[in-house]
mmCIF file of C-alpha atoms in Angstrom:
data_model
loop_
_atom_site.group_PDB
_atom_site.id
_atom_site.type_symbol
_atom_site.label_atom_id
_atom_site.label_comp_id
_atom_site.label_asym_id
_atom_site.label_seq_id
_atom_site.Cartn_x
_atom_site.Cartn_y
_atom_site.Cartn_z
ATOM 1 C CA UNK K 1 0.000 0.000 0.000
ATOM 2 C CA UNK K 2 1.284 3.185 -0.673
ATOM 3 C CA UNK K 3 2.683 5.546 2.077
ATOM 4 C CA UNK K 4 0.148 7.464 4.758
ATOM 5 C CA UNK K 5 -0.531 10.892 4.438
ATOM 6 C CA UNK K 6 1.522 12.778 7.577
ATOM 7 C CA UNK K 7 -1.650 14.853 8.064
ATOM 8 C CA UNK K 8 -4.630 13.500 8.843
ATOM 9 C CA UNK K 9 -7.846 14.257 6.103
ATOM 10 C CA UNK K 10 -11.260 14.368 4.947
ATOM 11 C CA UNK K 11 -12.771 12.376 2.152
ATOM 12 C CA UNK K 12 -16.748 12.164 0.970
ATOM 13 C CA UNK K 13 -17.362 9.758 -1.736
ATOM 14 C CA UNK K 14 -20.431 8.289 -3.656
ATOM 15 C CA UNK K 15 -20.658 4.575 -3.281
ATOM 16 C CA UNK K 16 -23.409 2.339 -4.819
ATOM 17 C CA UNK K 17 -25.488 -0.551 -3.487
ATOM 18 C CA UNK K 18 -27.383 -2.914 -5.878
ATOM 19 C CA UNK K 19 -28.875 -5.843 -5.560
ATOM 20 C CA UNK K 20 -32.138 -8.077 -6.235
ATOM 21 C CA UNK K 21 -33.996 -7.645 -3.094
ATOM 22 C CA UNK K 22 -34.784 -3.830 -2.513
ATOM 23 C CA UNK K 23 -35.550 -5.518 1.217
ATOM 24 C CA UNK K 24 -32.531 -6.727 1.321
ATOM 25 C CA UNK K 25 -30.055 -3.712 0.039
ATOM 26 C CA UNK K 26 -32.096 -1.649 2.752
ATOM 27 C CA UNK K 27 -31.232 -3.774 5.593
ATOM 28 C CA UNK K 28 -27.659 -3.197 4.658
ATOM 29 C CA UNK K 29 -27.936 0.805 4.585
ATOM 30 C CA UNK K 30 -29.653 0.478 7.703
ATOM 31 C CA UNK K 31 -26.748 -1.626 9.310
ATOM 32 C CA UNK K 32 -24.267 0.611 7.492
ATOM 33 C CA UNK K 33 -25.836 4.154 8.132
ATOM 34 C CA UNK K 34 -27.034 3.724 11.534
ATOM 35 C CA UNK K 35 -29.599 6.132 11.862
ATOM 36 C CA UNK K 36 -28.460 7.958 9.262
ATOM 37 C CA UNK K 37 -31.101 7.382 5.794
ATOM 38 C CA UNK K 38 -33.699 8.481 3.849
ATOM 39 C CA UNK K 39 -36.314 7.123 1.453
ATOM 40 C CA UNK K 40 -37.810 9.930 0.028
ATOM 41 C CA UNK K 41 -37.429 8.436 -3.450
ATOM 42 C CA UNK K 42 -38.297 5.102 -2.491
ATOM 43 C CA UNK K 43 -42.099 5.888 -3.027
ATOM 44 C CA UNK K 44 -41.434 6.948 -6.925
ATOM 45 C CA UNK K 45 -38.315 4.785 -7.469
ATOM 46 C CA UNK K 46 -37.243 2.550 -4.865
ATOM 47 C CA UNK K 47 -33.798 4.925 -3.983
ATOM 48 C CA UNK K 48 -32.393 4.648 -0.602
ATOM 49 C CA UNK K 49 -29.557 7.223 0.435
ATOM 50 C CA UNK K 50 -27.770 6.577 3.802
ATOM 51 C CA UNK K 51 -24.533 8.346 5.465
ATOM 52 C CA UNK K 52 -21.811 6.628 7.365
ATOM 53 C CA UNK K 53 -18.498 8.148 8.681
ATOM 54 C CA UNK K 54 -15.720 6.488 10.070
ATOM 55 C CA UNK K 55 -12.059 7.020 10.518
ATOM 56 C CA UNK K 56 -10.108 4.661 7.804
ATOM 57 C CA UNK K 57 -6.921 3.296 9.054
ATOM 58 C CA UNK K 58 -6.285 5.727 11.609
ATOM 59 C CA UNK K 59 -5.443 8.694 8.619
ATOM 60 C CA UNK K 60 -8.282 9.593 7.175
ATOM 61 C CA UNK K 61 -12.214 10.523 8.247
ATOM 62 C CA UNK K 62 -14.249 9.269 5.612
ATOM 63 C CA UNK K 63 -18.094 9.854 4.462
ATOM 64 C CA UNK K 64 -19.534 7.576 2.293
ATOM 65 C CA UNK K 65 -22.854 8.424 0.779
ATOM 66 C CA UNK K 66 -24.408 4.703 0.036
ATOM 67 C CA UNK K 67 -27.217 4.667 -2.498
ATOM 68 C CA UNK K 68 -29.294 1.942 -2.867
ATOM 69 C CA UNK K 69 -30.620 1.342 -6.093
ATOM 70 C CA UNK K 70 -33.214 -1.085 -7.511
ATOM 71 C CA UNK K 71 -32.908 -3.424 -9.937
ATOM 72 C CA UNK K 72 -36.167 -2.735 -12.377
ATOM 73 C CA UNK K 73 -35.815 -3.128 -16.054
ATOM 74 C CA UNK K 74 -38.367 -0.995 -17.127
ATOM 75 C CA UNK K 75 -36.445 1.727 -15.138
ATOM 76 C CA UNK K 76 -32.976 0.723 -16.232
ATOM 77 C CA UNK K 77 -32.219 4.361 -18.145
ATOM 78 C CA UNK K 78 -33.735 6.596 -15.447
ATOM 79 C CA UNK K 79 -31.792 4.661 -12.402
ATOM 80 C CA UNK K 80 -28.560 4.485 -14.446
ATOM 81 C CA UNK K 81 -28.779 8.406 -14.133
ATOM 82 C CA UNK K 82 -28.083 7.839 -10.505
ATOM 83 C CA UNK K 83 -25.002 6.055 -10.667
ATOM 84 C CA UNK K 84 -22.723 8.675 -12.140
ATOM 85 C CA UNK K 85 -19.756 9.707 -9.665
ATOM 86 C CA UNK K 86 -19.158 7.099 -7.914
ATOM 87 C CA UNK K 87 -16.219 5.494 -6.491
ATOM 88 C CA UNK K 88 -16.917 2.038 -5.306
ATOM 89 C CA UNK K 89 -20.068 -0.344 -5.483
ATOM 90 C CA UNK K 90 -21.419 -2.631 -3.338
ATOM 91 C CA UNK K 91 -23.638 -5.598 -4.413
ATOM 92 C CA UNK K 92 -25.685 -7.222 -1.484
ATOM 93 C CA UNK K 93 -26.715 -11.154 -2.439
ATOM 94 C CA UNK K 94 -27.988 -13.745 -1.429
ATOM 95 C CA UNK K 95 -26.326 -17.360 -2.293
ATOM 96 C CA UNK K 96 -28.898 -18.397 -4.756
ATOM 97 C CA UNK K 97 -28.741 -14.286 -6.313
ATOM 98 C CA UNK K 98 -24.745 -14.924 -6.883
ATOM 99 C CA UNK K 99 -25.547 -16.222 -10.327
ATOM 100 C CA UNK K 100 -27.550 -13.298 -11.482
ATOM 101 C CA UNK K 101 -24.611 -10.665 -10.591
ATOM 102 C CA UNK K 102 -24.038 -10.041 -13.835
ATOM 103 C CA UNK K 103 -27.437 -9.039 -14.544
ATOM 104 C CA UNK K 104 -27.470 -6.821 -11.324
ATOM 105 C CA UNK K 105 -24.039 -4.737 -12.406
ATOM 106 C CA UNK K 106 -25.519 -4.270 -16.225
ATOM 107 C CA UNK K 107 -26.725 -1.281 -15.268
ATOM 108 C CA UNK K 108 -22.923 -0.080 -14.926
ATOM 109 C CA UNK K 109 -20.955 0.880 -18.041
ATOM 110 C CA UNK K 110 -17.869 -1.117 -17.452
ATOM 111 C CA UNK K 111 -18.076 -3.547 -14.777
ATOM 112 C CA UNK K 112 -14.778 -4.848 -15.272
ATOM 113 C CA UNK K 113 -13.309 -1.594 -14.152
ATOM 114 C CA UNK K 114 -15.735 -0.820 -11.159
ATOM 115 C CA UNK K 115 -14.185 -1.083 -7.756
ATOM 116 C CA UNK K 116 -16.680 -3.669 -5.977
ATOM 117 C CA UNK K 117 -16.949 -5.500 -3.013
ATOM 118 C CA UNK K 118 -19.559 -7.999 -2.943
ATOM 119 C CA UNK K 119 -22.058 -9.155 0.573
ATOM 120 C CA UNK K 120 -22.962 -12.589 0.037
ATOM 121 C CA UNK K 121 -26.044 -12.486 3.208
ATOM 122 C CA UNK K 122 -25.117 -16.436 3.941
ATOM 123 C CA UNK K 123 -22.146 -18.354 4.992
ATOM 124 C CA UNK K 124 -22.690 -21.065 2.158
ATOM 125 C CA UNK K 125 -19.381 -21.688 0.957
ATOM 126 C CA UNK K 126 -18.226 -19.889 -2.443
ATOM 127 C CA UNK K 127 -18.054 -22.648 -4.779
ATOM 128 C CA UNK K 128 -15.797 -22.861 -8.040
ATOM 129 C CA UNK K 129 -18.849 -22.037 -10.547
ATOM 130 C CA UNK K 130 -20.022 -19.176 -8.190
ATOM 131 C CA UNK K 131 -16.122 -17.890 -8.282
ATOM 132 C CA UNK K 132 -16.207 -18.601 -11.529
ATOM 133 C CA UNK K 133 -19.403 -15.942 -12.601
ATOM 134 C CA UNK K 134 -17.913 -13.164 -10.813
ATOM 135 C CA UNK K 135 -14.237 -14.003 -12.305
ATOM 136 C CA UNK K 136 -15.303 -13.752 -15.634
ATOM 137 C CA UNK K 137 -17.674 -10.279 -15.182
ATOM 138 C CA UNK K 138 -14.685 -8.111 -12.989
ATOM 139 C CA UNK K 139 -11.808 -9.964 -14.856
ATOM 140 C CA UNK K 140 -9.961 -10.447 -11.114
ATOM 141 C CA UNK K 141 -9.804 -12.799 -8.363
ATOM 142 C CA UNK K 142 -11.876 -13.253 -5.859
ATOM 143 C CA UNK K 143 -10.823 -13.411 -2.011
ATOM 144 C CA UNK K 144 -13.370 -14.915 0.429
ATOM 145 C CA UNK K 145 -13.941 -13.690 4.092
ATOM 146 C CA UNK K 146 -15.634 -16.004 6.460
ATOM 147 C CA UNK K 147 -17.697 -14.526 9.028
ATOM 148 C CA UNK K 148 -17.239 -11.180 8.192
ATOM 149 C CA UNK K 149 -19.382 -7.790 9.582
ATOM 150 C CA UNK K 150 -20.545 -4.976 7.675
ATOM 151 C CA UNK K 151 -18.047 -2.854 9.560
ATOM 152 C CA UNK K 152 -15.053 -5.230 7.905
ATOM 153 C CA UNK K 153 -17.034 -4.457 4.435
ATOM 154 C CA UNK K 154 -16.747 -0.409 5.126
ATOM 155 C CA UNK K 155 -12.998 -1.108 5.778
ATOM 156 C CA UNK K 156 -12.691 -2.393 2.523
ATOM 157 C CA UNK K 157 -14.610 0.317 0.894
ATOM 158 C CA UNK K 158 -12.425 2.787 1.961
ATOM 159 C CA UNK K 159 -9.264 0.331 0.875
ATOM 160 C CA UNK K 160 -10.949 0.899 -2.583
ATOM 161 C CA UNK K 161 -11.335 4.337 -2.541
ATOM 162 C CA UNK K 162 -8.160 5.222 -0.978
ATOM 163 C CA UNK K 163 -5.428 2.852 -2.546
ATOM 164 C CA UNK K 164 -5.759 1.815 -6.204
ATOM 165 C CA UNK K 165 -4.027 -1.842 -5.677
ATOM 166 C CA UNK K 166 -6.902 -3.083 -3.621
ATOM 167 C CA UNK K 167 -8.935 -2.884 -6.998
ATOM 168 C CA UNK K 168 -7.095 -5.823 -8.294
ATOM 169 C CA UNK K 169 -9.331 -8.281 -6.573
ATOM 170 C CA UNK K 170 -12.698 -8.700 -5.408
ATOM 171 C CA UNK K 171 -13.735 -9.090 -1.955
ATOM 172 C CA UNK K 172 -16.532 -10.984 -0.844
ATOM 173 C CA UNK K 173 -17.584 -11.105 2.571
ATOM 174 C CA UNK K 174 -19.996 -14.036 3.614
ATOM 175 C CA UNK K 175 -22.227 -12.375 6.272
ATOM 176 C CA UNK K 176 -24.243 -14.353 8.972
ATOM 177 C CA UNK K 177 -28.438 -13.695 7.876
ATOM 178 C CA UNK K 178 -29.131 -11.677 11.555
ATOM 179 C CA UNK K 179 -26.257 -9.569 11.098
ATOM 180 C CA UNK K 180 -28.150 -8.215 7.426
ATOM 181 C CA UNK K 181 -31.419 -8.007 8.126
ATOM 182 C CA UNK K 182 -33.651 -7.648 5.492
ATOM 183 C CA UNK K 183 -35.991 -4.399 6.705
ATOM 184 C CA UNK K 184 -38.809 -2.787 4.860
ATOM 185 C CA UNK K 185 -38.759 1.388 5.899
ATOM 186 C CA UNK K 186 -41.236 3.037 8.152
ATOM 187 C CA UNK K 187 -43.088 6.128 7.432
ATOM 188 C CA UNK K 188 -41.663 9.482 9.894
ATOM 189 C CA UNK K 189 -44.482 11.883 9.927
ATOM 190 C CA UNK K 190 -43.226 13.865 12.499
ATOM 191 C CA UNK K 191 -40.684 15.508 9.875
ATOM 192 C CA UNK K 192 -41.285 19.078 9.651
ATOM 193 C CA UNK K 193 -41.490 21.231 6.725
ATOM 194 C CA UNK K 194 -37.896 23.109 8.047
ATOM 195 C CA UNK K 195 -35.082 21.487 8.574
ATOM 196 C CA UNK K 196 -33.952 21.836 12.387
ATOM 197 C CA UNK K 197 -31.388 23.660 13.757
ATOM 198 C CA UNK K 198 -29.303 20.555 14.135
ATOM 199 C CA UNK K 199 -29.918 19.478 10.744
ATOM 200 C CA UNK K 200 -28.865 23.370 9.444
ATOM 201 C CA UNK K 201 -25.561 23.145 11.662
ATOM 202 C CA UNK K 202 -24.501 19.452 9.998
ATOM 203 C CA UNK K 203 -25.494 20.969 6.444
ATOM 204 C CA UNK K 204 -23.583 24.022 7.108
ATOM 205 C CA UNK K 205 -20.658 22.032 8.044
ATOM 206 C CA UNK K 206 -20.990 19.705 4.847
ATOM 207 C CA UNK K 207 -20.382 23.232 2.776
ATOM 208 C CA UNK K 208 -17.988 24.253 4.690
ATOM 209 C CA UNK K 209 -16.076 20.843 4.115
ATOM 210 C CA UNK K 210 -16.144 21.211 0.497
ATOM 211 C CA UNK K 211 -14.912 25.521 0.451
ATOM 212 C CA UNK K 212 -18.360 26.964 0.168
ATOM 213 C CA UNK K 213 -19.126 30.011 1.773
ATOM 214 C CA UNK K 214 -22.295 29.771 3.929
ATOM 215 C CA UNK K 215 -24.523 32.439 6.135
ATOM 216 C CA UNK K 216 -27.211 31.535 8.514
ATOM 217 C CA UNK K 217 -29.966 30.812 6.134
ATOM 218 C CA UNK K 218 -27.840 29.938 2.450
ATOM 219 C CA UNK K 219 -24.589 28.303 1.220
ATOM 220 C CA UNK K 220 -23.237 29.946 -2.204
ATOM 221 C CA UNK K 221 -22.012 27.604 -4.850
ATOM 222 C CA UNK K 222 -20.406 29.037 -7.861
ATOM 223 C CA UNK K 223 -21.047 27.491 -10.786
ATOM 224 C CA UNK K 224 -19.372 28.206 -14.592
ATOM 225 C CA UNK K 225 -22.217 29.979 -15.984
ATOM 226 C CA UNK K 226 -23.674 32.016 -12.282
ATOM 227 C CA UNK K 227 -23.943 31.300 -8.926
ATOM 228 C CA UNK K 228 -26.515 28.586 -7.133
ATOM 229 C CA UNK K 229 -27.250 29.306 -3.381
ATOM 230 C CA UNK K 230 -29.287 26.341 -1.772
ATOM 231 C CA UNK K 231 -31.464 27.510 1.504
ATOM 232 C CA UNK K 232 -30.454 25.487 4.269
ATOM 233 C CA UNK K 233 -33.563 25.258 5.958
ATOM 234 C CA UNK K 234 -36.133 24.448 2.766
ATOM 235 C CA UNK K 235 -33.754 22.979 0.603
ATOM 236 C CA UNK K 236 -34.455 25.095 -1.988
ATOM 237 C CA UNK K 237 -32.446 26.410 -4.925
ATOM 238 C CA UNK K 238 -32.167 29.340 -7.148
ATOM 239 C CA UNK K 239 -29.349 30.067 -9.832
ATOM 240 C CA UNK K 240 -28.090 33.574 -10.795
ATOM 241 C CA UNK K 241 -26.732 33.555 -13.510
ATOM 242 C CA UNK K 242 -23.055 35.747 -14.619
ATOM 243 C CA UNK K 243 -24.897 37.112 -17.934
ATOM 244 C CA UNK K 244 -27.120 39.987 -15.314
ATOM 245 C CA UNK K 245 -24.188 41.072 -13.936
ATOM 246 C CA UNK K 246 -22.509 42.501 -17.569
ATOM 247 C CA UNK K 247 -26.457 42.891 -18.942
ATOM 248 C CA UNK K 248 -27.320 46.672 -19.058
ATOM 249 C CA UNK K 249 -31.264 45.235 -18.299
ATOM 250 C CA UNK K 250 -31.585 45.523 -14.536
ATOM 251 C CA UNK K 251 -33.917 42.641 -14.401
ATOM 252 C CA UNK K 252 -31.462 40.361 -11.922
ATOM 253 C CA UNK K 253 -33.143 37.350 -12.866
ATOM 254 C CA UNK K 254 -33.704 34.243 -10.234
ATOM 255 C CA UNK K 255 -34.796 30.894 -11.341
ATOM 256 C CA UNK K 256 -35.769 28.282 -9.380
ATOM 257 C CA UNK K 257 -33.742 24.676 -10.300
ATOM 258 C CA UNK K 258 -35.685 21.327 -9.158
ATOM 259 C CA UNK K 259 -33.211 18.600 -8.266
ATOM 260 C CA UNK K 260 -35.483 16.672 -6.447
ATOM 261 C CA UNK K 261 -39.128 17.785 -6.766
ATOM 262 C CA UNK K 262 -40.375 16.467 -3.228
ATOM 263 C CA UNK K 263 -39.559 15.764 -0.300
ATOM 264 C CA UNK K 264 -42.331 13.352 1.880
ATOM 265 C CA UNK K 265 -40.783 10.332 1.808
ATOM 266 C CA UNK K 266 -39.602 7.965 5.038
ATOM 267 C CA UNK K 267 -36.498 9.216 7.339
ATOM 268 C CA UNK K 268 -34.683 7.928 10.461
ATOM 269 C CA UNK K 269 -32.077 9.218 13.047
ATOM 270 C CA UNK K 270 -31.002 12.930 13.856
ATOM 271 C CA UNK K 271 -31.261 13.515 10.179
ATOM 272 C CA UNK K 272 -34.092 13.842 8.724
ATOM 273 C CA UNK K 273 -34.866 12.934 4.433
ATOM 274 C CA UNK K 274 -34.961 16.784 4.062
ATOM 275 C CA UNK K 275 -31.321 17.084 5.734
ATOM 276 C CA UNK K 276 -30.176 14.723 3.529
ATOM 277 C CA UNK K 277 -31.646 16.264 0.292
ATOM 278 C CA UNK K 278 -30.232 19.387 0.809
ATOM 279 C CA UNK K 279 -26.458 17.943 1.849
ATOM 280 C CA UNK K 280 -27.211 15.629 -1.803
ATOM 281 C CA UNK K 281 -27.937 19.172 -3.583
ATOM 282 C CA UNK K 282 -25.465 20.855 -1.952
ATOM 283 C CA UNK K 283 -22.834 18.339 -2.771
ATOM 284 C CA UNK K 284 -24.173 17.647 -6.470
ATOM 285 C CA UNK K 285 -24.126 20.691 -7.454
ATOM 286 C CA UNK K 286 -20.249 21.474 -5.800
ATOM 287 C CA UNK K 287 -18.962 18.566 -7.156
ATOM 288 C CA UNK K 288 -21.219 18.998 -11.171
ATOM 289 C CA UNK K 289 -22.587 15.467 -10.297
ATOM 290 C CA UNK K 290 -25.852 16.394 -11.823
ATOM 291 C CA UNK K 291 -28.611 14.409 -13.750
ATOM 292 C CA UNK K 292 -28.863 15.776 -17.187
ATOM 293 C CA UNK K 293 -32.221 17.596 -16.756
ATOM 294 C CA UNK K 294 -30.844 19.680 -13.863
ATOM 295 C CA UNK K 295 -27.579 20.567 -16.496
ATOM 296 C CA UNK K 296 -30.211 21.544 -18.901
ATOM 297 C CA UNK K 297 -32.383 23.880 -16.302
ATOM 298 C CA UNK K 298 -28.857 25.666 -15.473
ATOM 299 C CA UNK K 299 -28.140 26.459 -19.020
ATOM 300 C CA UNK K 300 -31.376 27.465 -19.685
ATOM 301 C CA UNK K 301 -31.391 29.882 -17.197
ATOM 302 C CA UNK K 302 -27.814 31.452 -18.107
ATOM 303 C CA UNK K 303 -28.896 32.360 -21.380
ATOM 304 C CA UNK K 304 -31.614 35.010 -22.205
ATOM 305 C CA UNK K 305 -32.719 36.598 -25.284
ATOM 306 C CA UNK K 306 -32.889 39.863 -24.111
ATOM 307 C CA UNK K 307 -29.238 40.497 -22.874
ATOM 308 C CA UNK K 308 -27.295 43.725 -23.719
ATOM 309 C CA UNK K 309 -23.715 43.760 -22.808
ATOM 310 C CA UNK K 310 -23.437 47.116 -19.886
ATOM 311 C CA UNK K 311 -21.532 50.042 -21.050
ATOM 312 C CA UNK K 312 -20.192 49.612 -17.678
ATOM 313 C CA UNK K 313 -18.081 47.285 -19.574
ATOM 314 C CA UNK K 314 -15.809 46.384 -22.654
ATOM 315 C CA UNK K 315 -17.286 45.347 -25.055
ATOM 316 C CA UNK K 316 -14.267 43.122 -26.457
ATOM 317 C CA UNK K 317 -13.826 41.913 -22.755
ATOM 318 C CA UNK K 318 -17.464 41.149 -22.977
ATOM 319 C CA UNK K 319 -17.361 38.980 -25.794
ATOM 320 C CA UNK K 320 -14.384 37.006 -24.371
ATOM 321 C CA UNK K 321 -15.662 36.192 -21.192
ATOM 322 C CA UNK K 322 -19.005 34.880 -23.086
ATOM 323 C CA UNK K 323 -16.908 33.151 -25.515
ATOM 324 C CA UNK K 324 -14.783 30.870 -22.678
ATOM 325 C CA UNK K 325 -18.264 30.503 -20.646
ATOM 326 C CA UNK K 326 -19.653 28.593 -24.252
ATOM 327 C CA UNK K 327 -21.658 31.302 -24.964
ATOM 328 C CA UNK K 328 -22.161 31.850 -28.833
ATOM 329 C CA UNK K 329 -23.358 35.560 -30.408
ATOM 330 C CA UNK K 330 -26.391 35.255 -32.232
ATOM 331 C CA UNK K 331 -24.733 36.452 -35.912
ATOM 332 C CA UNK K 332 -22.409 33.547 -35.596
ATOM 333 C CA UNK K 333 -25.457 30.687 -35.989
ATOM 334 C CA UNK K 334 -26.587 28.753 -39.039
ATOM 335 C CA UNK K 335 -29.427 29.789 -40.372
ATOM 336 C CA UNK K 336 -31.993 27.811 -42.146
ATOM 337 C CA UNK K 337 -30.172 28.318 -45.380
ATOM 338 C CA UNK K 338 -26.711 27.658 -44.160
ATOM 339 C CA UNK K 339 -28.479 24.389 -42.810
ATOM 340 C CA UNK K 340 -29.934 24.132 -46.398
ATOM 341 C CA UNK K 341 -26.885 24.286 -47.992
ATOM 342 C CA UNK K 342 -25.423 21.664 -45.883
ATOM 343 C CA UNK K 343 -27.732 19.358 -46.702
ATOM 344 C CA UNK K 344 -27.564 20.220 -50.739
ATOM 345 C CA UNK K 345 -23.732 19.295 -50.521
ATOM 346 C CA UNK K 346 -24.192 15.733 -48.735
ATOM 347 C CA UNK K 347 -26.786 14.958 -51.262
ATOM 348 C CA UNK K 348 -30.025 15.224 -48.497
ATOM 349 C CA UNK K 349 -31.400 18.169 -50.453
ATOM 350 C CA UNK K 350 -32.026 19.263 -54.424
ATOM 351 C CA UNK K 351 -30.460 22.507 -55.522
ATOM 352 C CA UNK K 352 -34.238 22.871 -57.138
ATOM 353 C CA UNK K 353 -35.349 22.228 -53.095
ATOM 354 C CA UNK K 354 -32.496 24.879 -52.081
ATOM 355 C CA UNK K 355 -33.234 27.859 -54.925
ATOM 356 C CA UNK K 356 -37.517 27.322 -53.795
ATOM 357 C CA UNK K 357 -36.665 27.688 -50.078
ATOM 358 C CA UNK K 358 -33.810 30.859 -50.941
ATOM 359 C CA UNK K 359 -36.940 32.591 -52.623
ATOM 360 C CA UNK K 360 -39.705 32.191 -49.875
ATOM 361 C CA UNK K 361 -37.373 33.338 -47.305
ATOM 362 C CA UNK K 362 -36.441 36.434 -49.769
ATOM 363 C CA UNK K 363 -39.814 37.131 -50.187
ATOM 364 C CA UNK K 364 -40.280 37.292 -46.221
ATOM 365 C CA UNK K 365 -37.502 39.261 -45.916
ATOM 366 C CA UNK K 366 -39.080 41.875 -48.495
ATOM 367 C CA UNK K 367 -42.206 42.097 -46.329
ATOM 368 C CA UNK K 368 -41.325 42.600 -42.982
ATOM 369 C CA UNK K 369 -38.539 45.664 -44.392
ATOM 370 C CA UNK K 370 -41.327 47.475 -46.356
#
C-alpha cells in the first residue's frame, strides 16, 4: 500500500449498493448508516440514500454516501442516471442471487473496471462455478472472508477508494443472515417542513467541508455559468446567472432549479430525508454530479434573449468572457439556409429544393422591411 498521508484528512465519496432484493439492500444501509437514511425516493423509485463516517486506518475521516438502487428493467435508463460519480459499489446477495450478478451490475458501463466489493447475506461456501461468474464479469480474483461484519465491508470500501491496488481483486464477505437483516422502511411523519437547527448546523458544516461560503440561512455555490445558493432550511435552490451582472437590463433574474421535486418520503435518526436532500444538492451541485435535466435547467437559465452587454463594460472583454463561458453571439449561428446548404452538398437536399426555399425566405424578408 502506498505511504500514509503525515496529516490526517477528509474524504466524501459516492458509493453504490445494488442488488435483487430492494428488502434486502435496505437492511444493509440500515446496518451501514445507523440512523443515518432516507427514502424519500423510495415511493417513486425505490432509492435509498444513507450516510456513514468512520475514521479509515487511523489517517483519514471518511463519508460515504451509500445509495441503494433497484434493480427494475423498465427503469434501467432513469436509475442508471443515478449512478454517475461514484467510487466504489457494493452488491448485497444472497447465495442463490450470486448467479444473477451479472445481470445486477448491467446497469454499470464497465463492470470490469468498477471497484466492488460484494455481501454474500449467507455463509454457504463460495463454490468454483459461483467464483467462476464473478471471475469472468470483474476480470480479477476473488478473495473470500468467512464470518465477516458490515463494519469489515466499510474497511474495505475505503481500501478501494483510498489505494488503487486493492482494486485488483474482489472481496466478498460471507455475512451471517441476523447480522443483514432484510428491513422494509417506516413512514416518519413527524418531519417538519424546516429542517432543524441541528440538521442546518450538519449541512452548514458539509459546505464548509467542500470551500463553500455559507450564512445563517444559504450556502453559495459558484457554478461556470452564475452562482446557485441552496437555503439550508427548505432545501431550496435558485441560480443567478453571470450574464445579469454585464447585462445593461436591470432585471437580476432568479430561477428556481428542481433537483429533487419532493420531499415526503420515510427518514430515520437525527437527520431527517430533508437534511439529507439538501447535503445531496449541496454536494451535487459542488462537485457537477448532476442528472442531465438539472444541467439543462442551469443552461437554460444562463442564457436570455434579451441580454445587452453594460456600457459599464468592454465590449471586447465582454465577448471574451461569453466566448470561454460557451456562450455563442447570435450572428455567428446557421441559419436555415446555411443548414440548407449543408444538406444540398451531402446529397439530403435538391439545388431545385435549395433555390424554392432561398426565394420564400427572400420574399419574407421583403415584407417585414417594407
Amino acid at each position: 500500500m502506498s505511504s500514509p498521508p503525515t496529516t490526517k484528512g477528509s474524504v466524501i465519496s459516492k458509493v453504490l449498493v445494488l442488488g435483487l432484493d430492494g428488502a434486502l439492500q435496505a437492511g444493509f444501509l440500515a446496518r451501514a448508516s445507523g440512523t443515518c437514511f432516507s427514502y424519500s425516493l423510495y415511493t417513486s423509485l425505490g432509492i435509498g440514500i444513507g450516510v456513514t463516517r468512520f475514521e479509515h486506518r487511523g489517517f483519514v475521516d471518511i463519508t460515504l454516501q451509500l445509495w441503494s438502487l433497484p434493480h427494475h428493467e423498465q427503469w434501467q435508463r432513469t436509475i442508471a442516471s443515478f449512478t454517475k460519480g461514484r467510487s466504489a459499489t457494493v452488491l448485497v446477495v444472497r447465495p442463490d442471487e450470486v448467479a444473477r450478478i451479472p445481470e445486477i451490475v448491467s446497469i454499470l458501463e464497465r463492470p470490469d473496471g468498477e471497484p466492488v466489493t460484494i455481501v454474500q447475506v449467507g455463509q454457504e461456501p463460495v463454490d468454483e462455478t459461483k467464483t467462476a461468474i464473478i471471475t469472468d464479469v470483474f476480470a480479477r480474483s476473488v478473495l473470500t472472508h468467512n464470518n465477516a461484519s458490515i463494519p469489515d465491508v466499510l474497511m474495505c470500501l475505503g481500501d478501494l477508494i483510498m489505494d488503487s491496488v486493492q482494486r485488483q481483486r474482489i472481496d466478498m464477505f460471507l455475512i451471517p443472515p441476523e447480522d443483514c437483516p432484510a428491513a422494509i422502511p417506516e413512514r416518519d411523519f413527524e418531519s417538519g417542513l424546516l429542517n432543524s437547527e441541528v440538521e442546518v448546523q450538519a449541512i452548514r458544516s458539509l459546505a464548509t467541508s467542500l470551500g463553500l461560503e455559507c450564512d445563517d440561512d444559504e450556502c453559495f455555490i459558484p457554478l461556470a455559468k452564475g452562482s446557485a445558493v441552496v437555503n439550508l432550511w427548505t432545501a431550496s435552490v435558485k441560480f443567478y446567472p453571470i450574464l445579469c451582472e454585464m447585462c445593461e437590463n436591470k432585471c437580476t433574474r432568479k430561477s428556481s432549479i428542481c433537483i429533487v421535486s419532493t420531499h415526503n418520503g420515510w427518514s430515520r435518526g437525527d437527520l431527517g430525508e430533508k437534511a439529507l436532500l439538501t447535503m445531496a444538492k449541496i454536494y451535487a451541485l459542488s462537485t457537477g454530479d448532476l442528472p442531465k435535466d438539472v444541467v439543462s435547467q442551469l443552461n437554460a437559465s444562463a442564457s436570455c434573449a434579451k441580454f445587452r452587454a453594460s456600457s459599464e463594460y468592454d465590449s471586447t472583454a465582454v465577448q471574451e468572457v461569453l466566448s470561454a463561458l460557451g456562450y455563442r453571439p447570435y450572428e455567428s449561428r446557421w441559419t436555415l439556409l446555411d443548414e440548407a446548404m449543408k444538406r444540398v452538398l451531402v446529397g439530403k437536399l435538391s439545388a431545385d429544393a435549395y433555390d424554392t426555399l432561398n426565394r420564400l425566405l427572400q420574399k419574407a424578408l421583403t415584407r417585414c422591411t417594407h
